[in-house]
Coordinates of C-alpha atoms and ligand atoms in Angstrom, one line a residue:
X83 CA 27.9 0.3 17.7
X84 CA 30.8 2.6 16.8
X85 CA 29.5 3.5 13.8
X86 CA 27.9 7.2 12.3
X87 CA 24.6 8.7 13.7
X88 CA 21.5 7.5 11.5
X89 CA 19.8 10.5 11.7
X90 CA 20.6 14.5 11.5
X91 CA 23.1 15.7 14.5
X92 CA 22.3 19.8 15.0
X93 CA 25.5 21.3 14.9
X94 CA 24.5 23.8 17.6
X95 CA 23.1 22.9 21.1
X96 CA 22.6 24.4 24.0
X97 CA 23.0 24.3 27.3
X98 CA 22.1 25.8 31.2
X99 CA 25.4 28.0 30.8
X100 CA 27.0 27.1 27.8
X101 CA 26.7 26.9 23.9
X102 CA 28.8 23.6 22.1
X103 CA 28.9 23.6 18.9
X104 CA 31.0 23.1 15.9
X105 CA 34.6 25.3 15.0
X106 CA 35.8 28.3 14.1
X107 CA 38.5 29.6 12.8
X108 CA 37.8 32.5 15.4
X109 CA 38.7 29.2 17.8
X110 CA 42.0 28.3 16.8
X111 CA 43.8 31.3 18.6
X112 CA 42.3 30.9 22.0
X113 CA 42.4 26.9 21.3
X114 CA 46.4 27.4 20.5
X115 CA 46.8 29.1 23.7
X116 CA 45.1 27.0 26.1
X117 CA 47.2 23.8 24.6
X118 CA 49.5 25.8 25.6
X119 CA 48.8 26.1 29.3
X120 CA 51.0 23.3 31.1
X121 CA 48.8 23.4 33.5
X122 CA 45.7 22.3 31.5
X123 CA 48.2 19.6 30.0
X124 CA 49.9 18.6 32.7
X125 CA 48.3 15.3 31.9
X126 CA 49.3 15.3 28.6
X127 CA 53.1 13.8 27.9
X128 CA 53.6 17.6 26.3
X129 CA 51.4 20.9 25.7
X130 CA 50.4 21.5 22.1
X131 CA 52.4 24.6 19.5
X132 CA 49.8 25.8 17.2
X133 CA 50.6 23.5 14.4
X134 CA 49.9 20.6 16.2
X135 CA 46.4 22.3 17.4
X136 CA 45.0 23.7 14.8
X137 CA 46.4 19.6 13.4
X138 CA 43.8 18.7 16.2
X139 CA 40.8 21.0 15.2
X140 CA 41.3 19.5 11.6
X141 CA 41.4 15.9 13.2
X142 CA 38.1 16.7 15.3
X143 CA 36.2 19.1 12.7
X144 CA 36.9 15.8 10.0
X145 CA 35.3 13.1 12.8
X146 CA 32.1 15.8 13.2
X147 CA 31.7 14.8 8.8
X148 CA 32.1 12.1 9.4
X149 CA 30.0 10.5 12.0
X150 CA 27.9 13.4 12.9
X151 CA 29.0 13.9 16.3
X152 CA 32.9 14.8 17.8
X153 CA 33.9 16.8 20.5
X154 CA 32.3 20.3 20.4
X155 CA 33.3 23.7 20.7
X156 CA 32.1 25.3 23.8
X157 CA 31.0 29.2 24.3
X158 CA 30.2 30.6 27.2
X159 CA 26.1 31.7 26.2
X160 CA 26.6 34.9 29.0
X161 CA 29.9 35.9 27.5
X162 CA 30.2 34.5 23.7
X163 CA 33.8 33.6 24.8
X164 CA 35.1 30.2 23.6
X165 CA 36.3 27.9 26.6
X166 CA 37.9 24.3 25.3
X167 CA 36.2 21.7 24.3
X168 CA 34.0 18.3 25.2
X169 CA 32.4 16.1 23.6
X170 CA 32.5 12.5 21.6
X171 CA 35.4 11.1 20.0
X172 CA 36.2 7.5 18.3
X173 CA 39.0 5.8 19.4
X174 CA 40.6 3.8 17.6
X175 CA 44.1 3.2 19.0
X176 CA 45.3 -0.8 19.8
X177 CA 43.2 -1.6 22.8
X178 CA 41.0 -4.1 24.9
X179 CA 38.3 -2.1 24.5
X180 CA 39.1 -0.5 21.2
X181 CA 37.3 0.7 19.0
X182 CA 35.0 2.4 21.5
X183 CA 33.2 6.4 21.4
X184 CA 34.9 8.3 24.6
X185 CA 33.7 11.5 26.2
X186 CA 36.6 13.7 26.5
X187 CA 36.8 17.3 27.5
X188 CA 39.8 19.6 28.0
X189 CA 39.2 23.6 29.7
X190 CA 40.7 26.4 29.4
X191 CA 41.7 27.1 33.8
X192 CA 39.5 30.3 34.1
X193 CA 36.5 28.3 33.2
X194 CA 37.8 25.2 35.9
X195 CA 35.8 24.7 39.3
X196 CA 32.1 25.7 37.9
X197 CA 30.6 22.7 36.7
X198 CA 30.5 23.5 33.2
X199 CA 32.9 20.4 31.9
X200 CA 30.4 18.1 33.4
X201 CA 27.2 20.3 32.0
X202 CA 28.2 20.2 28.7
X203 CA 29.3 16.1 29.6
X204 CA 26.4 15.4 29.9
X205 CA 25.2 17.0 27.1
X206 CA 27.4 14.8 24.9
X207 CA 25.8 11.6 26.7
X208 CA 22.7 12.7 25.6
X209 CA 23.8 13.0 22.1
X210 CA 25.6 9.7 21.6
X211 CA 23.2 7.3 23.8
X212 CA 20.2 9.4 21.4
X213 CA 20.6 9.9 17.9
X214 CA 23.8 8.4 18.2
X215 CA 22.7 4.9 19.1
X216 CA 25.9 4.1 21.2
X217 CA 25.4 1.1 23.9
X218 CA 28.3 2.1 25.7
X219 CA 30.7 5.3 25.7
X220 CA 33.8 5.0 27.9
X221 CA 36.3 7.8 29.2
X222 CA 40.2 7.4 30.0
X223 CA 43.1 9.3 31.6
X224 CA 45.7 8.9 32.8
X225 CA 45.7 7.6 35.9
X226 CA 46.7 10.2 38.5
X227 CA 44.3 12.6 36.2
X228 CA 41.9 13.4 39.5
X229 CA 40.1 16.2 38.6
X230 CA 39.4 13.8 35.1
X231 CA 37.9 11.3 37.1
X232 CA 35.6 13.2 39.5
X233 CA 33.9 14.7 36.0
X234 CA 33.7 11.0 35.4
X235 CA 31.8 9.9 38.4
X236 CA 29.7 13.1 38.8
X237 CA 28.9 11.5 35.1
X238 CA 27.8 8.3 36.9
X239 CA 30.4 6.4 35.0
X240 CA 32.1 3.1 36.9
X241 CA 35.6 2.3 37.0
X242 CA 37.0 -1.8 36.7
X243 CA 40.7 -1.9 37.8
X244 CA 40.8 -4.6 35.4
X245 CA 40.1 -2.1 32.5
X246 CA 43.1 -0.4 33.6
X247 CA 45.6 -0.5 30.9
X248 CA 49.1 1.4 29.0
X249 CA 48.4 4.0 26.7
X250 CA 50.2 3.2 23.8
X251 CA 50.8 6.3 22.2
X252 CA 52.6 7.4 25.7
X253 CA 55.8 6.2 25.9
X254 CA 57.1 3.5 27.9
X255 CA 58.4 4.0 31.3
X256 CA 56.3 7.2 31.1
X257 CA 55.1 8.2 34.3
X258 CA 51.6 8.9 32.2
X259 CA 51.4 6.1 30.6
X260 CA 49.3 4.3 33.0
X261 CA 45.9 5.1 32.1
X262 CA 42.2 4.2 33.8
X263 CA 39.3 4.0 32.0
X264 CA 35.5 4.2 32.9
X265 CA 32.5 3.0 31.5
X266 CA 28.6 3.9 31.3
X267 CA 25.9 1.9 29.0
X268 CA 23.0 3.5 27.4
X269 CA 20.4 4.5 30.0
X270 CA 17.2 2.1 29.6
X271 CA 15.2 5.7 29.1
X272 CA 17.7 6.5 25.9
Ligands
COA1191 C1 39.1 17.9 33.2 C2 38.8 19.6 34.0 C3 37.7 19.3 32.7 C4 37.8 19.3 34.8 O1 37.7 20.9 35.0 P1 36.3 21.2 36.2 O2 35.7 21.9 36.0 O3 37.0 20.0 37.7 O4 35.5 20.0 36.4 P2 33.4 20.4 36.7 O5 33.0 21.1 35.3 O6 32.7 19.4 36.6 O7 33.6 20.9 38.0 C5 33.4 20.7 39.0 C6 34.4 21.5 40.1 O8 33.4 22.5 40.0 C7 32.4 22.7 41.4 N1 31.0 23.6 41.0 C8 31.4 24.9 41.2 N2 30.1 25.4 41.0 C9 29.7 24.0 40.8 C10 28.4 23.9 39.6 N3 26.9 24.7 39.7 N4 28.0 22.7 39.2 C11 28.4 21.4 39.5 N5 30.0 22.0 40.0 C12 30.5 23.2 40.3 C13 32.3 21.3 42.0 O9 32.6 21.1 43.1 C14 33.9 21.2 41.1 O10 35.2 21.1 41.8 P3 36.0 20.1 42.6 O11 36.2 18.4 41.6 O12 37.2 20.7 43.6 O13 35.1 19.5 43.6 C15 40.0 20.4 33.7 O14 40.3 20.4 34.8 C16 40.7 20.7 32.8 O15 40.3 20.8 31.8 N6 42.0 19.4 32.5 C17 42.9 19.9 31.9 C18 42.6 18.8 30.6 C19 42.5 17.5 31.2 O16 43.4 17.1 32.2 N7 41.1 17.1 29.9 C20 41.1 15.3 30.9 C21 42.2 14.6 29.9 S1 41.3 13.1 30.2

């Protein structure tokens, strides 16, 4: 099932080190700075400019309104600093596994290497399998995105090479077009 949550999902969660919440206008500047960082965006065809970054937040917020879950803005509990997003995104582009709900993440460089993406993603999976009532959650990335694939493995997601696909939104012959798909099923306890 990839529909709207049938029970209300709180707009804000806390994990051990993070706040996961809906977006505010104060996030727009640090989010744009992060999306303009070529290192953060090295597995995407191009960085995003400020307008593209704001349009993405608008799309993210629209999905929250529609489904009750989405890509939560992440804030460090200790400092209140915005560090990126992690959450659930409904993917409807044409592919053998869509429509599907994807767990995804993008963090500013200063927040890498501390287990924060995995911590947030575990919470996102819990919401997706709990209130979201999803039977399966996927994750996808460019074949060469080792850091992201390590997060997927840490979450217990599995990769079947038969699921590999060319992302239709990446230009043909672009080196980032070949993608891997990881999957995780609803745990028996959820
Ligand atoms: C993908 C991305 C979120 C991964 O971030 P990350 O910090 O490496 O991932 P995690 O939060 O799982 O952290 C794990 C790393 O922190 C280390 N770590 C340090 N303290 C830790 C702790 N307390 N708990 C867990 N891990 C810890 C782990 O050893 C691991 O490092 P390793 O992968 O070098 O072994 C980050 O690289 C990113 O935002 N990249 C740009 C955007 C992008 O590519 N997004 C995905 C597109 S599909």
